[in-house]
Each structure stands twice: as C-alpha cells, then as structure tokens.
Amino acid sequence: MSENSPDKLAIREVRLGATRAEGGTREVSYVIGGDRGLPFCGNDAGRRLVALEICDDPAIWPPVVRNYVGDLVNNPEDWAQAAERRYGADLVRLNFTSTKKRGFNAFADIASTTERVLEATTRPLIIEGSNDPQVDSEVFRRCGEAGEGERLLLGTAEADRYRSVAAAALAYGHLVIAQSPIDVNLAKQLNILLRETGVPEDRIVIDPYTGALGYGFEYSYSVMERIRLAAIAGDDDLAMPMISAPTDTLSIREVREAAPEEQDAMAVAWEFYTAYSAFVAGASVVCVRHPLTVERLKKVLEA
Amino acid sequence: MAMKALDIYKHLPKTNCKKCGYPTCLAFAMKLATGKADVEACPDLDPGAKALLGGVTRPPVRAVTIGAGERSVTIGEEFVLFRHEKTFYHPPGIMVEVSDTWTEVEVRSVVDEVRETVVHRVGQDLVLNGVAVRNESGSADRFAETVRLAGGGSSLPLVLISDDPTAFEAALAIAGQYRPLIHAATADNWEPLAALAKQYGSPLVVRAGTPADLAAITAKCAEAGVADLLIDPAPGSLQGYITVATEIRRSAIERTEPALGYPIYLDAGALGETDAAVATGILKYAGIIVTPRFSRASREAALTLRQNIYTDPQHPIQVTPGVYPINNPERDAPVLLTVNFSLTYFTIVGYLEASRMPCHLLIVDTEGLSVLTSVAGGKLTETMVADALKKFGVADLVDHRILIIPGYAAPLSGKIEDATGWKVMVGPRDAADLPEYLEKEWKT
Ligand code: B12
Ligand code: SF4
C-alpha cells in the first residue's frame, strides 16, 4: 500500500472565505485539504480548523451553552464576535435554527442576520440554513445573496434536497457541505450529483454525518477513515476535505444529567474527545458548541 | 506476509489424527491462517515446520497479559490497521500514575479512584485498569514502599517505571509474583532488566526513539528469554506518536518486521495534553496508556471512546429479543415496542426504571440497529412485530391489545395495526419523555 505519493495531492485544496483581494471582505481566507496521506502522519499538510457554532434562535440550543455564554445567545453578532475574539475560534458556523419553527417565513431576517454576522466577523463563515424543502430555496437564496462573493461554506446538501443549496452556491460563489448518513458510497453518490448540477469539485466539503460519542460515533469515525483511504487510493469523487459536526453531543444524557457544577466540564470533555477524534480520522473542520472546547482544541492543534 | 490456509496445510502431517482438537489437518490450517490457533497444538509437527509456521501464523501483534487475577489486562493480538477492516480486539489498558515522592494519602487516593471508577454503559462496566508507579525519589526503598502502597499488584495491575535496576529488584521483591509491567529497557540497560523480567516472568517495555532501534532491542530481549514485550517509541509529540505507531503497527500486520510485533506503550503525560494523548492512544494502536490523574468528566469520555472504538463494527452490542418485565408489570400494564440495539435498550430501561412505571418491553430483532436506523434501513417491519408478539406470547401476558411504538416508528403505525390486530399508540421520540407520556396517556 503506498499512501504517500509525493507528486499528487490525496485531498483537493478548498479555499474557504474570500479576502478583499479575492472579492470578499474577510481579513483572512483558509485553504483546507491538500493532504498527501493519512492524517497526522508525516507529510500531511492539511490545515485543521475549529468552528464555534452559534444560532439565531436559542430556544433549542443546549442549556449548558446558553448558561455559559449568557446574553450572547440573543444576539448573533455579539456571539459571533466573541467566538472569534474571546474564544479563539478559527471561524463561526451560523445555524439558522429559526427556520425550524413551524410556518417559518421571516426570510428578510435571514439576509440581515447574515449581513450583520459578516460585518461582526473578520474570518470565513459557515452557514447552516434550513432543512425543510418547503423553505430551503428561499433561505439559501437569501443568505447566499447576502454573502455574495464571500465564499461561504453553505450547508447542508443531502441526497434528497441538494438543489437549493447548490443553486445558491453557484449563483453567489459559495461552497457546499455535502452530507450523507455514515456511508462511503452515499457520500460518493452525492458528490457526483453535485458535480452534475455544476458545483465544481473544489467547492465541495464532505460531511459524513457525525454521531455523538457513545451514540454511534464509532461508525462516523470509521467512515471518515474509509473516505480518506478511498481518496488516497485515487477516488476523485471522495478527494474532498471533510467537515465534522457532532451536533448531538451536548444533548446526550451524560451531559444533560450531569450535576450543575460539573455540566461545563462534562460538556467540554465529551465534545473534546469527539472533535479531536474526528481530526485524527481525517476531518479538516470540526464544529463545536461550547466555547471552552474551542480553546482546548486550538491548544492541542497548535502544540 | 500471512500464509494462506492451503500453504500452511502443505507443512502439516496430514494424518487427521485430531490431537490438535480440530477434525482435520485442513481445519487446523484454516484456524492457523486466521491467527486463531497455535502451532503448538499439533504434537506431530517437525521442528522445522513448527518454526516456519510459528513465525507466520502467530497473531501479528503478540498478546501480553499484565497483572494477575480478576483485574489483569490482556492487550495486543490485533490483526488490522483500521477497525473497519475487521475489528480491534483488546482495548488498551489505562494506568494512572503515582510517584514515589508523594505522601501515602496522595498515593492511596489515586489507587482508590482507579479501583472504584466504574462507568456503566450499555450493559458493560468500563474501568480504569491499573496504577503506574514512577521512581522519582532516587531511592530503591521508597520505590518499593510506594509499590506496596499501590497494592503490590495483588488487586490492580501495576507498571513499574524507573531506570535503576536496583530499584526494580526492590520493587519486584514485593510485586514480582503479580506480573507487573517493567518500564523500560533501553539500549544501555536491557541486559539486567531482561534478566529480572525473565526471573519474575514479568512483561517488559522496550524504549527507543526509532523503530529500527526498538526492533534491535526487542530481538535481543526475546533471545534472552523474555517473550512478553511492549514497545515505547518515546514520541516527542502527538503527531510524532501517530506517525511512528502507525509505522510499527503496519510492520507488525504485514509481518515485515517480526521484532515490532508487540503492543505499544504510550506515556500520555509526557505529551502535555493529557486528554488528547489518551484519545490518541485509544484511536491509534496503544496497548498500555499511562496517564496522570484526570477528571471524572475526562475519564468517562475516554472510557466511552475506548468502548466505541473497540466495538466490533459488524456486530453492535445487542440484547436478546423477547418480552422483558420492567417494574413488576401486571396484566393491565402497557406493552412497549423497541429494538435489540443495546444502547437503545439501556437508554429506555434507564428512564422506565427511574419512573417506576410497570410495563412489558417487547424487543424485536433488528440485528442491533437503533430505532431510527432500522426504520430508515427497512429493518423494522410490521411482520416482524406480528411474529414477535406471537413468538413471545405477549397476548397471554396482558388483558388489553394495545402496543405503544417509538415515535420514530410512527410511519409504520398503520401497517403494524393491520398486521397484528393490536391497537397502536405512537409514543414520543425521545425516551426521556416516555414516563410523562405514560403518566398522561396510559389507561386501559
Ligand atoms: C450510528 C448510526 C448508524 C449506524 C448503525 C448503528 C446502530 N447500531 O443502529 C450505521 C452506520 C450502520 C447506520 C446505517 C444507516 N443509517 Co444511520 N444513524 C446512526 C446515528 C448516528 C445514531 C443512531 C443511534 O445509535 N441512536 C441512539 C439510539 C439509542 O436511538 P434509538 O434507537 O432511536 O432510541 C431512541 C428513541 O427512538 C427512543 N425509543 C427507543 N425505543 C423506544 C420505544 C418507545 C415505546 C418509545 C416511545 C421511544 C423509544 O429512545 C431512544 C433515546 O431517545 C443516527 C443519527 C441519530 N442522531 O440518531 C443515524 C441515522 C438514524 N441513520 C440514518 C440513515 C438514513 C441510515 C441508513 C439508511 C443510511 C445508509 N447507509 O444506507 C443506514 C440504514 C442501515 C441499514 N442499511 O440497514 C438517518 C435516518 C434518517 C431518517 N430520519 O430516517 C440518521 C438519522 C442520520 C441522518 N441524519 O441522516 N446508521
Ligand atoms: S494434531 Fe496435527 S496431525 Fe493431527 S489433525 Fe491436528 S494438525 Fe493434523
């Protein structure tokens, strides 16, 4: 088995965000991917990023995070700014939880929140839009338009609902998160679908779906390893960088039912073990929700 | 490389005498080929064939046991580089360190914590495995005394860490009969340490900075009669560890360097970030992880990660299908449907027991898939539910004909009613909401 070929990149490079020179307003843009072999092995060049996830409607957000960040939860701009400046996140993932409410139609807010968060931050931005075919197309159009030229990482495309995301990405120059449920072949198929829709390969980031630690994480860990091995073996349809968002982690019983004085420690430990393991399996971007997890991950990555 | 069964068969006596415990020489060859049998089991092999086959059929990573008795830990005997290729078999032993410069109280508190930490998850008890005693005092007597304080190896497996042969002599005089792990033999001191390991039958760690140096020293120790070895690649960083551990495991699996076919030892404390180092050891090939004391939250996450990574990917942990009484149910108690994935079972039973609500739990065989996964994958069907109701005689246990199904199985509710003739009630999606739901909705 030869995993480390000197001349060919195993994983395609993908640029997140756009600086002024690149047509956006970010102070930095990041290149992820570009790896040549197995993660953390020798000549693995890929950059690893830690994203802090925030949302525009905290009603369904984990109580442990709401308690920790206090008033920030009511103000996405301040929250985003704190994510970068106070908590040290490489970038923010803005989750439009407001769209999950029944009968959602506040589309204008999607555009203005996107603008305000872009204004408040200096780094690339990940946006998690709706996941309801009824509103998808309008939601993705609005946030896509509001961030035109910024090379946002837009999510989430899935096999049965990828057109709206793809259309917004194509129209306004963004990237797409392609999510499939823990399966190499489904990941590959979705990438092919996206390609056929016209999304260039260097604008796709694979999300193999991450189960929470203790609740299916082992499958996600293995599927990430398999995707990376397939890419190393030359499968171009899987040679994209990966993003991991273990979003259920803070809702598991062990965290929810921890004693009040231990809640933060428990939340951070479970997020840290999951997120760090996702990096070891090959993820380039990992999204977490507790600010203290960001700090700990950054410290390890910089060591 | 590993040998195929037919190639192995060529070297066997072909008498089918069954003395090995298998019906034919070919059956024995097949077991050998998968590393599941030992050449020694055939008494009629000539020495040349035995040496040849022994080299290629033993597990590529040697099994090594540390400690004695109930809490001893066996590591190694691994066959793959990635868990999806088959499975990982022996989870790494996690050993918490103490120093011989500490007070008695400090040492005891760590030892008690190791002994008493138990995380119950999905029917398994997850534990820390032992104590590592570090000789930092410079005194052989203090070292021996701390080893004694740590239980001497009789209750928990021990790692003895020093570079002084006389300190080891003193410590082994106390703990020697319980197979403590000796750390570490280096290019300079391997001779006296190998002699001690041999004398006490203890496993021995070999430490060096490169795989080539490690191989050279393990080969010498093996020649000196120490078969149970571990290797410590003395990494300088997490990335360095992953790189070298991968190389070592690969050489072992591909049998390119038999002198590297031993479990790996990782000193997590030496790399600064304890949690990251422990996780790295779990994910990447460590057999023994020595760590400074870590918080309860970290311990739980670490032990859960270890359980996850060492679960056989082809066989999720399962419970036996059937109908289970919870909280002494009578004939008017509700019947709840669920799947045989053990995580699902233990989650739901946890909530039910806490609520003291009596009920009958009907578990159908979804091959260990969760509710949502089996519904999505078509592994939970109305015929299965009908068959299970019949097979387990549920109609004889209760006077009503009402079945409560999981919220995620809602799409099947009509079909289940048609197939079973039972009335179906759709329960909540989250098991945490089940007690409240039963409180409100259940009346016969
Ligand atoms: C790990 C996992 C897998 C593993 C299997 C693990 C296993 N042993 O089941 C693997 C990788 C094999 C897998 C495969 C698939 N998966 Co999958 N998987 C998961 C994951 C991440 C976790 C599942 C889990 O362990 N849940 C924990 C257990 C405890 O949950 P549970 O059994 O549902 O029990 C809860 C409730 O149902 C309730 N409950 C249980 N019993 C009862 C009883 C009553 C009476 C009541 C009221 C309540 C109740 O209580 C429990 C706790 O709240 C989920 C995502 C998720 N968040 O659930 C996706 C998920 C379930 N998978 C999904 C899919 C699509 C699939 C596949 C079809 C994809 C594919 N590859 O083809 C296959 C299907 C399998 C097959 N081919 O047969 C989707 C389902 C989408 C949907 N909504 O239908 C999910 C949600 C991921 C996603 N978002 O896309 N999966
Ligand atoms: S003991 Fe040896 S000779 Fe007898 S059946 Fe087994 S392999 Fe064949």
Tab-separated table of C-alpha atoms and ligand atoms in Angstrom, chain B residues 9 12-29 32 39 41-45, ligand 2:
chain	number	residue	atom	x	y	z
B	9	TYR	CA	-1.665	-27.315	5.138
B	12	LEU	CA	1.172	-30.310	8.371
B	13	PRO	CA	1.426	-34.106	8.931
B	14	LYS	CA	-1.895	-34.694	7.030
B	15	THR	CA	-2.874	-37.626	9.243
B	16	ASN	CA	-6.103	-36.023	10.510
B	17	CYS	CA	-5.374	-37.511	13.931
B	18	LYS	CA	-7.469	-34.790	15.692
B	19	LYS	CA	-4.952	-34.364	18.525
B	20	CYS	CA	-4.984	-30.607	17.900
B	21	GLY	CA	-8.681	-30.501	18.705
B	22	TYR	CA	-9.764	-29.993	15.091
B	23	PRO	CA	-11.358	-32.705	12.959
B	24	THR	CA	-8.786	-32.495	10.150
B	25	CYS	CA	-5.375	-31.047	9.442
B	26	LEU	CA	-7.042	-28.733	6.926
B	27	ALA	CA	-9.444	-27.377	9.547
B	28	PHE	CA	-6.455	-26.698	11.787
B	29	ALA	CA	-4.670	-24.980	8.888
B	32	LEU	CA	-3.890	-21.056	11.873
B	39	VAL	CA	1.030	-24.307	16.101
B	41	ALA	CA	-1.419	-27.629	19.444
B	42	CYS	CA	-0.201	-30.155	16.875
B	43	PRO	CA	2.185	-32.526	18.665
B	44	ASP	CA	3.385	-34.187	15.467
B	45	LEU	CA	4.892	-31.207	13.670
C	2	SF4	S1	-2.800	-32.746	15.503
C	2	SF4	FE1	-1.570	-32.254	13.729
C	2	SF4	S2	-1.599	-34.110	12.543
C	2	SF4	FE2	-3.265	-34.300	13.988
C	2	SF4	S3	-5.042	-33.492	12.915
C	2	SF4	FE3	-4.192	-31.794	14.028
C	2	SF4	S4	-2.850	-30.874	12.556
C	2	SF4	FE4	-3.277	-32.848	11.764
